[in-house]
Amino acid sequence: MANNAIIRVAITLLLAALIAAQTNGFCNLVWNDEFTGTTLDTTKWNREATCYGGGNGELQCYTQRPQNVFIRNGSLVLKLLPETYTGTQQGCTDSQGCTWTKDFTSGRVNSAGKASFLYGRMEIRAKLINGRGLWPALWMLPTDYAYGGWAASGEIDIMEMKGEHPDIVSGTLHHGGAWPNNMWTTTGDRTFPVDLSQDFHTYGVEWNSTNMVWFVDDRVTDNFNLQKSWWSGRGPNPYTQNGQPWDKRFHFVMNLAVGGNFFGQDYRQPTQADFPSWKVTEMEIDHVRVWQKGGDCTKDWFTSAPVTSTQPTSDDTGSEGDIQQGTSVTWLHKNAIILFPVIGGTALVIGAVFLAVGLYFRLRSRFDVNPGLQSSSSETKIVTIFPGSP
């Protein structure tokens, strides 16, 4: 009898924890790539080919070659190589042309025309780089450019890093007007107590009509209110309502750049001679997942049957809901089974109490910058970065 009572209490606590987790509500996996095949899935991704440098003075050519973009051990690898390379117009994916000569080659992929999303939890698990002048980026560009050319229609930078600081990342929104009347608003640098090139970490945003929330490993690093004017105050105002341009579809871009204006005007740009000093020169992406509101928050998506995710059409706009205080449901449904093995009433109670206490602290701190992080404050700047950044 006592053991049954203990089990009933444990189940009650678990159900309460699950209900609390659902306040965040991103439980419906609508699109993903786990990179489990032998080659890049071209129904989901485009390889880019360009030597233009993104308008930022970058020093690499992006190629479609398997040396720069490939699948290895269940991860997508974007690999930087030191080699003098001249691009050609054959296979060029950049309207600016591809015939420049650069000192490095690297990889860049995007989901344009294959997967675009309006609202949801955008989640990318990646192992970053370590090397002065390297610039990995996980980001999103507008699919329709409804408000005009870059950056009037927006840009969502989920994660960027300067390679000489492998423990620091930032997130940014580009907006305000078409270049040169653009501006950007950043989370500021977020410093972690680890080298982010040494293991996989999850970078993402939770995005709805009112908020854009950045997180790293489910720890919130910033929360922007979207319901305001995003015009720069210079040139024609492309927006007619608060919240624009964040009310349109965006698609993924992932790349590893080297050098460029991101590092500042007085920065000594890297050369091939720097390559031996760089510790990690490839970015690995373990998975990309898009979650939207609804679905079964108790479902274990990745240890049961294989995921058959929805393949969005070009008109897929997804769904939205309020981002509220609460733990990330993906953390819960991926770990609840591990945390609650039925090995006896006592163990079950301990597990339930552990989760309940953990959820309490996650709920309390959901929208505060994680106190364990060192950070600078958010800032907004008017800049003249050229189109196509990063």
CSV table of C-alpha atoms in Angstrom, one decimal:
chain,number,residue,atom,x,y,z
A,1,MET,CA,0.0,0.0,0.0
A,2,ALA,CA,2.7,2.4,0.9
A,3,ASN,CA,4.6,1.6,-2.2
A,4,ASN,CA,1.5,2.3,-4.3
A,5,ALA,CA,1.0,5.6,-2.6
A,6,ILE,CA,4.5,6.5,-3.4
A,7,ILE,CA,4.0,5.6,-7.0
A,8,ARG,CA,0.8,7.7,-7.2
A,9,VAL,CA,2.6,10.7,-5.7
A,10,ALA,CA,5.4,10.3,-8.2
A,11,ILE,CA,3.0,10.1,-11.1
A,12,THR,CA,1.2,13.2,-9.9
A,13,LEU,CA,4.5,15.1,-9.7
A,14,LEU,CA,5.5,13.9,-13.2
A,15,LEU,CA,2.2,15.0,-14.7
A,16,ALA,CA,2.5,18.3,-13.0
A,17,ALA,CA,6.0,18.7,-14.4
A,18,LEU,CA,4.7,17.8,-17.9
A,19,ILE,CA,1.9,20.3,-17.7
A,20,ALA,CA,4.4,23.0,-16.6
A,21,ALA,CA,6.7,22.1,-19.5
A,22,GLN,CA,3.8,22.5,-21.9
A,23,THR,CA,3.6,26.2,-21.1
A,24,ASN,CA,6.4,26.6,-23.6
A,25,GLY,CA,4.5,24.4,-26.0
A,26,PHE,CA,6.9,23.8,-28.9
A,27,CYS,CA,6.1,20.0,-29.1
A,28,ASN,CA,5.4,19.6,-32.8
A,29,LEU,CA,8.4,18.6,-34.9
A,30,VAL,CA,7.6,20.0,-38.3
A,31,TRP,CA,11.0,19.7,-40.1
A,32,ASN,CA,14.4,18.3,-39.3
A,33,ASP,CA,17.6,16.9,-40.7
A,34,GLU,CA,19.7,14.6,-38.6
A,35,PHE,CA,22.4,14.2,-41.3
A,36,THR,CA,22.3,10.4,-41.0
A,37,GLY,CA,22.8,9.7,-44.7
A,38,THR,CA,26.1,9.5,-46.6
A,39,THR,CA,25.6,12.7,-48.6
A,40,LEU,CA,23.8,16.0,-48.1
A,41,ASP,CA,20.0,15.7,-48.6
A,42,THR,CA,19.5,18.0,-51.6
A,43,THR,CA,15.7,17.9,-51.1
A,44,LYS,CA,16.4,20.0,-48.0
A,45,TRP,CA,19.6,21.9,-48.7
A,46,ASN,CA,21.4,23.9,-51.4
A,47,ARG,CA,25.1,24.0,-51.6
A,48,GLU,CA,26.3,27.5,-52.5
A,49,ALA,CA,29.1,28.5,-54.9
A,50,THR,CA,30.5,32.0,-54.7
A,51,CYS,CA,33.7,33.9,-54.2
A,52,TYR,CA,32.1,37.3,-53.7
A,53,GLY,CA,32.9,37.5,-50.0
A,54,GLY,CA,29.4,38.3,-48.9
A,55,GLY,CA,30.0,42.0,-49.5
A,56,ASN,CA,32.0,42.0,-46.3
A,57,GLY,CA,35.5,41.5,-47.6
A,58,GLU,CA,35.6,37.8,-46.6
A,59,LEU,CA,38.6,35.8,-47.8
A,60,GLN,CA,37.0,32.5,-48.8
A,61,CYS,CA,35.4,31.0,-51.9
A,62,TYR,CA,32.4,28.8,-51.0
A,63,THR,CA,32.4,25.7,-53.2
A,64,GLN,CA,30.1,22.8,-53.8
A,65,ARG,CA,33.0,20.3,-53.7
A,66,PRO,CA,33.0,17.4,-51.2
A,67,GLN,CA,36.2,18.7,-49.7
A,68,ASN,CA,34.3,21.6,-48.3
A,69,VAL,CA,30.8,20.2,-47.7
A,70,PHE,CA,30.3,16.6,-46.7
A,71,ILE,CA,28.6,14.2,-44.2
A,72,ARG,CA,30.7,12.4,-41.6
A,73,ASN,CA,29.6,10.2,-38.8
A,74,GLY,CA,26.1,11.7,-38.7
A,75,SER,CA,27.1,15.3,-39.0
A,76,LEU,CA,27.2,17.9,-41.8
A,77,VAL,CA,30.8,19.2,-42.0
A,78,LEU,CA,31.7,22.7,-43.4
A,79,LYS,CA,35.4,22.6,-43.8
A,80,LEU,CA,37.8,25.5,-44.4
A,81,LEU,CA,40.9,24.8,-46.5
A,82,PRO,CA,44.0,27.0,-47.2
A,83,GLU,CA,44.3,27.0,-51.0
A,84,THR,CA,44.5,29.7,-53.7
A,85,TYR,CA,41.2,29.2,-55.6
A,86,THR,CA,39.6,31.0,-58.5
A,87,GLY,CA,35.9,30.5,-58.9
A,88,THR,CA,34.1,30.0,-62.2
A,89,GLN,CA,30.6,30.9,-63.4
A,90,GLN,CA,29.8,27.2,-63.8
A,91,GLY,CA,27.5,26.3,-61.0
A,92,CYS,CA,27.7,29.8,-59.5
A,93,THR,CA,24.9,30.6,-57.1
A,94,ASP,CA,25.6,34.3,-56.5
A,95,SER,CA,24.2,37.1,-58.7
A,96,GLN,CA,27.4,39.0,-57.9
A,97,GLY,CA,29.4,36.5,-59.8
A,98,CYS,CA,32.0,33.8,-58.8
A,99,THR,CA,35.2,34.6,-60.6
A,100,TRP,CA,37.3,36.2,-57.8
A,101,THR,CA,40.5,34.5,-56.5
A,102,LYS,CA,40.7,33.9,-52.8
A,103,ASP,CA,43.2,32.3,-50.3
A,104,PHE,CA,40.7,29.9,-48.7
A,105,THR,CA,37.8,27.6,-49.6
A,106,SER,CA,34.9,26.7,-47.4
A,107,GLY,CA,31.3,25.6,-47.3
A,108,ARG,CA,27.9,27.2,-47.1
A,109,VAL,CA,24.4,25.7,-47.4
A,110,ASN,CA,20.9,27.1,-47.3
A,111,SER,CA,17.3,25.8,-47.3
A,112,ALA,CA,15.9,28.5,-49.7
A,113,GLY,CA,13.1,27.2,-51.8
A,114,LYS,CA,13.0,24.0,-49.8
A,115,ALA,CA,12.2,24.9,-46.2
A,116,SER,CA,11.0,28.2,-44.9
A,117,PHE,CA,9.3,29.0,-41.6
A,118,LEU,CA,7.2,31.6,-39.9
A,119,TYR,CA,7.5,31.3,-36.1
A,120,GLY,CA,8.6,28.3,-34.0
A,121,ARG,CA,11.6,27.0,-32.2
A,122,MET,CA,14.6,26.9,-34.5
A,123,GLU,CA,17.3,24.6,-33.1
A,124,ILE,CA,20.8,23.8,-34.5
A,125,ARG,CA,23.2,21.6,-32.7
A,126,ALA,CA,26.8,22.3,-33.7
A,127,LYS,CA,30.4,22.0,-32.8
A,128,LEU,CA,32.1,25.3,-33.6
A,129,ILE,CA,35.7,26.3,-34.5
A,130,ASN,CA,38.8,27.7,-32.9
A,131,GLY,CA,41.1,30.0,-34.9
A,132,ARG,CA,41.9,33.7,-35.2
A,133,GLY,CA,39.8,35.3,-38.0
A,134,LEU,CA,37.4,32.4,-38.4
A,135,TRP,CA,33.7,33.3,-38.6
A,136,PRO,CA,31.1,30.5,-38.2
A,137,ALA,CA,27.4,31.6,-38.6
A,138,LEU,CA,24.0,29.9,-38.1
A,139,TRP,CA,21.4,32.2,-39.4
A,140,MET,CA,18.2,32.9,-41.4
A,141,LEU,CA,17.3,35.1,-44.4
A,142,PRO,CA,13.9,36.2,-45.6
A,143,THR,CA,12.4,34.0,-48.3
A,144,ASP,CA,10.1,36.6,-49.9
A,145,TYR,CA,11.9,39.9,-49.3
A,146,ALA,CA,8.5,41.4,-48.8
A,147,TYR,CA,9.8,44.7,-47.4
A,148,GLY,CA,12.6,45.3,-49.8
A,149,GLY,CA,16.3,44.4,-50.3
A,150,TRP,CA,18.7,43.6,-47.5
A,151,ALA,CA,18.3,44.4,-44.7
A,152,ALA,CA,14.8,45.9,-44.9
A,153,SER,CA,13.2,42.4,-45.0
A,154,GLY,CA,15.3,41.3,-42.0
A,155,GLU,CA,18.0,38.8,-41.1
A,156,ILE,CA,18.0,36.6,-38.0
A,157,ASP,CA,21.5,35.6,-36.8
A,158,ILE,CA,21.0,32.7,-34.4
A,159,MET,CA,24.7,32.3,-33.6
A,160,GLU,CA,27.9,34.0,-34.7
A,161,MET,CA,31.4,33.7,-33.3
A,162,LYS,CA,34.8,35.3,-33.7
A,163,GLY,CA,37.2,32.3,-33.8
A,164,GLU,CA,39.9,33.8,-31.5
A,165,HIS,CA,37.2,33.7,-28.8
A,166,PRO,CA,35.9,30.1,-28.9
A,167,ASP,CA,34.0,30.7,-25.7
A,168,ILE,CA,31.9,33.7,-26.9
A,169,VAL,CA,28.9,33.8,-29.2
A,170,SER,CA,26.3,36.4,-30.1
A,171,GLY,CA,22.9,36.8,-31.8
A,172,THR,CA,21.7,39.6,-34.0
A,173,LEU,CA,18.7,41.0,-35.9
A,174,HIS,CA,19.4,43.0,-39.0
A,175,HIS,CA,16.6,45.4,-40.1
A,176,GLY,CA,15.7,49.1,-40.5
A,177,GLY,CA,15.8,49.7,-44.2
A,178,ALA,CA,17.5,48.7,-47.4
A,179,TRP,CA,21.3,49.2,-47.4
A,180,PRO,CA,22.8,51.7,-46.6
A,181,ASN,CA,19.9,52.6,-44.3
A,182,ASN,CA,20.1,49.4,-42.4
A,183,MET,CA,20.9,48.8,-38.7
A,184,TRP,CA,21.4,45.9,-36.4
A,185,THR,CA,20.3,45.0,-32.9
A,186,THR,CA,22.5,42.5,-31.0
A,187,THR,CA,22.3,40.3,-27.9
A,188,GLY,CA,25.9,41.3,-27.2
A,189,ASP,CA,28.6,38.8,-26.5
A,190,ARG,CA,27.7,35.8,-24.3
A,191,THR,CA,30.7,34.1,-22.6
A,192,PHE,CA,30.6,30.5,-21.6
A,193,PRO,CA,33.0,28.6,-19.4
A,194,VAL,CA,33.9,26.1,-22.1
A,195,ASP,CA,35.6,26.0,-25.5
A,196,LEU,CA,32.6,25.7,-27.9
A,197,SER,CA,34.7,23.9,-30.5
A,198,GLN,CA,35.3,20.9,-28.2
A,199,ASP,CA,31.8,19.6,-28.1
A,200,PHE,CA,28.3,19.9,-29.6
A,201,HIS,CA,26.0,22.6,-28.2
A,202,THR,CA,22.5,23.6,-29.2
A,203,TYR,CA,21.9,27.1,-30.6
A,204,GLY,CA,18.5,28.5,-31.4
A,205,VAL,CA,15.7,31.0,-31.2
A,206,GLU,CA,12.1,30.7,-30.1
A,207,TRP,CA,10.1,33.1,-32.2
A,208,ASN,CA,6.5,34.2,-32.3
A,209,SER,CA,4.7,37.4,-33.2
A,210,THR,CA,5.7,39.2,-30.0
A,211,ASN,CA,9.2,37.8,-29.0
A,212,MET,CA,12.5,36.5,-30.3
A,213,VAL,CA,14.3,34.5,-27.6
A,214,TRP,CA,17.9,33.3,-28.1
A,215,PHE,CA,19.2,30.2,-26.2
A,216,VAL,CA,22.3,28.0,-26.0
A,217,ASP,CA,21.7,24.5,-24.6
A,218,ASP,CA,18.2,25.7,-23.4
A,219,ARG,CA,19.7,28.6,-21.4
A,220,VAL,CA,18.2,31.9,-22.5
A,221,THR,CA,20.7,34.5,-23.5
A,222,ASP,CA,18.3,37.2,-24.5
A,223,ASN,CA,14.7,38.1,-25.2
A,224,PHE,CA,13.7,40.8,-27.7
A,225,ASN,CA,10.2,42.3,-27.8
A,226,LEU,CA,9.3,42.3,-31.5
A,227,GLN,CA,6.2,44.5,-31.1
A,228,LYS,CA,7.8,47.9,-31.9
A,229,SER,CA,9.1,49.8,-34.9
A,230,TRP,CA,12.2,48.3,-36.5
A,231,TRP,CA,12.8,51.2,-38.9
A,232,SER,CA,16.3,52.8,-38.7
A,233,GLY,CA,14.9,56.3,-39.0
A,234,ARG,CA,16.9,56.8,-42.2
A,235,GLY,CA,15.5,56.7,-45.7
A,236,PRO,CA,12.0,55.5,-46.6
A,237,ASN,CA,10.3,53.5,-43.9
A,238,PRO,CA,9.6,50.0,-45.3
A,239,TYR,CA,7.3,49.1,-42.5
A,240,THR,CA,3.6,50.0,-41.8
A,241,GLN,CA,3.1,48.1,-38.5
A,242,ASN,CA,5.0,47.2,-35.4
A,243,GLY,CA,6.6,43.8,-35.6
A,244,GLN,CA,7.6,44.0,-39.3
A,245,PRO,CA,9.7,42.4,-40.8
A,246,TRP,CA,9.5,39.5,-38.4
A,247,ASP,CA,6.1,38.5,-39.6
A,248,LYS,CA,7.3,36.8,-42.8
A,249,ARG,CA,9.0,33.5,-43.7
A,250,PHE,CA,12.7,32.9,-43.3
A,251,HIS,CA,15.0,30.1,-44.3
A,252,PHE,CA,18.2,28.7,-42.9
A,253,VAL,CA,21.8,29.5,-43.8
A,254,MET,CA,24.9,27.9,-42.3
A,255,ASN,CA,28.4,28.7,-43.3
A,256,LEU,CA,32.1,29.0,-42.1
A,257,ALA,CA,33.7,32.3,-43.3
A,258,VAL,CA,37.2,33.7,-42.7
A,259,GLY,CA,38.2,37.3,-42.3
A,260,GLY,CA,36.1,40.3,-43.3
A,261,ASN,CA,34.5,43.4,-41.9
A,262,PHE,CA,33.0,41.5,-39.0
A,263,PHE,CA,36.3,41.8,-37.2
A,264,GLY,CA,36.7,45.5,-37.5
A,265,GLN,CA,38.5,48.0,-39.8
A,266,ASP,CA,41.9,47.8,-38.1
A,267,TYR,CA,41.9,44.0,-37.8
A,268,ARG,CA,44.9,42.2,-39.3
A,269,GLN,CA,43.2,39.9,-41.8
A,270,PRO,CA,44.3,36.2,-41.7
A,271,THR,CA,46.5,34.6,-44.4
A,272,GLN,CA,47.3,31.1,-45.3
A,273,ALA,CA,50.3,31.4,-43.0
A,274,ASP,CA,47.9,31.5,-40.0
A,275,PHE,CA,46.4,28.1,-40.8
A,276,PRO,CA,48.9,26.0,-38.8
A,277,SER,CA,47.9,28.0,-35.6
A,278,TRP,CA,44.2,27.3,-36.0
A,279,LYS,CA,43.0,24.5,-33.7
A,280,VAL,CA,39.7,23.7,-35.3
A,281,THR,CA,38.9,24.6,-38.9
A,282,GLU,CA,35.6,22.9,-39.6
A,283,MET,CA,32.1,23.4,-38.2
A,284,GLU,CA,30.1,20.2,-37.6
A,285,ILE,CA,26.3,20.3,-37.5
A,286,ASP,CA,24.7,17.4,-35.7
A,287,HIS,CA,21.1,18.3,-36.5
A,288,VAL,CA,18.7,21.1,-37.5
A,289,ARG,CA,15.1,20.9,-36.1
A,290,VAL,CA,12.1,23.1,-36.3
A,291,TRP,CA,9.4,22.8,-33.6
A,292,GLN,CA,6.1,24.6,-33.6
A,293,LYS,CA,3.3,25.0,-31.1
A,294,GLY,CA,1.1,22.0,-30.3
A,295,GLY,CA,1.8,18.3,-30.5
A,296,ASP,CA,2.4,15.7,-27.8
A,297,CYS,CA,4.9,17.1,-25.3
A,298,THR,CA,5.4,13.7,-23.8
A,299,LYS,CA,6.5,12.1,-27.0
A,300,ASP,CA,10.1,10.9,-27.3
A,301,TRP,CA,10.8,11.8,-30.9
A,302,PHE,CA,14.4,10.4,-31.3
A,303,THR,CA,14.6,7.1,-29.4
A,304,SER,CA,11.5,5.4,-30.7
A,305,ALA,CA,10.3,5.2,-34.3
A,306,PRO,CA,12.2,7.2,-36.9
A,307,VAL,CA,10.9,10.7,-37.3
A,308,THR,CA,8.8,11.4,-40.4
A,309,SER,CA,8.7,15.1,-40.3
A,310,THR,CA,6.5,17.4,-42.4
A,311,GLN,CA,8.3,18.7,-45.5
A,312,PRO,CA,7.0,22.3,-45.8
A,313,THR,CA,6.0,23.7,-49.1
A,314,SER,CA,7.0,27.2,-50.2
A,315,ASP,CA,3.7,28.4,-48.7
A,316,ASP,CA,4.2,26.8,-45.3
A,317,THR,CA,3.9,29.5,-42.7
A,318,GLY,CA,3.7,27.4,-39.5
A,319,SER,CA,2.0,28.4,-36.4
A,320,GLU,CA,2.7,30.6,-33.4
A,321,GLY,CA,1.8,31.1,-29.8
A,322,ASP,CA,2.9,33.1,-26.8
A,323,ILE,CA,6.3,32.4,-25.5
A,324,GLN,CA,5.7,32.1,-21.8
A,325,GLN,CA,7.9,31.3,-18.8
A,326,GLY,CA,8.6,27.6,-18.6
A,327,THR,CA,11.2,25.0,-19.4
A,328,SER,CA,12.1,24.0,-22.9
A,329,VAL,CA,9.8,21.0,-23.7
A,330,THR,CA,12.5,19.5,-26.0
A,331,TRP,CA,14.7,19.0,-23.0
A,332,LEU,CA,11.9,17.3,-21.1
A,333,HIS,CA,10.7,14.9,-23.8
A,334,LYS,CA,14.3,13.9,-24.7
A,335,ASN,CA,15.2,13.1,-21.0
A,336,ALA,CA,12.1,12.2,-19.1
A,337,ILE,CA,12.4,8.5,-20.1
A,338,ILE,CA,15.9,8.5,-18.8
A,339,LEU,CA,15.1,10.3,-15.6
A,340,PHE,CA,12.1,8.1,-14.7
A,341,PRO,CA,13.0,4.4,-15.1
A,342,VAL,CA,10.5,2.3,-13.3
A,343,ILE,CA,13.0,0.5,-11.0
A,344,GLY,CA,11.0,0.9,-7.8
A,345,GLY,CA,8.8,3.3,-5.9
A,346,THR,CA,11.7,5.0,-4.1
A,347,ALA,CA,13.7,5.6,-7.2
A,348,LEU,CA,10.6,6.9,-9.0
A,349,VAL,CA,9.9,9.4,-6.3
A,350,ILE,CA,13.5,10.7,-6.2
A,351,GLY,CA,13.4,11.1,-10.0
A,352,ALA,CA,10.1,12.9,-9.9
A,353,VAL,CA,11.2,15.3,-7.2
A,354,PHE,CA,14.5,15.9,-9.0
A,355,LEU,CA,12.6,16.9,-12.2
A,356,ALA,CA,10.1,19.0,-10.3
A,357,VAL,CA,12.8,21.0,-8.5
A,358,GLY,CA,14.7,21.4,-11.7
A,359,LEU,CA,11.7,22.7,-13.5
A,360,TYR,CA,11.0,25.1,-10.7
A,361,PHE,CA,14.3,26.8,-11.2
A,362,ARG,CA,14.0,26.7,-15.0
A,363,LEU,CA,10.6,28.2,-14.8
A,364,ARG,CA,11.8,31.0,-12.5
A,365,SER,CA,14.7,31.9,-14.8
A,366,ARG,CA,13.2,31.2,-18.2
A,367,PHE,CA,13.4,34.7,-19.5
A,368,ASP,CA,16.4,36.0,-17.4
A,369,VAL,CA,19.9,35.9,-18.9
A,370,ASN,CA,21.5,32.9,-17.4
A,371,PRO,CA,23.3,34.2,-14.3
A,372,GLY,CA,26.2,31.8,-15.1
A,373,LEU,CA,27.0,33.6,-18.3
A,374,GLN,CA,29.1,36.7,-18.6
A,375,SER,CA,27.6,39.1,-21.0
A,376,SER,CA,27.5,42.6,-22.3
A,377,SER,CA,24.2,44.4,-22.7
A,378,SER,CA,22.0,44.3,-25.8
A,379,GLU,CA,22.7,47.1,-28.2
A,380,THR,CA,21.4,48.7,-31.3
A,381,LYS,CA,23.7,50.2,-34.0
A,382,ILE,CA,23.3,51.8,-37.3
A,383,VAL,CA,25.9,50.3,-39.7
A,384,THR,CA,26.9,50.1,-43.3
A,385,ILE,CA,27.6,46.4,-43.6
A,386,PHE,CA,27.0,45.4,-47.2
A,387,PRO,CA,24.2,43.1,-48.2
A,388,GLY,CA,24.6,39.4,-47.6
A,389,SER,CA,26.2,39.4,-44.2
A,390,PRO,CA,27.4,37.4,-42.5
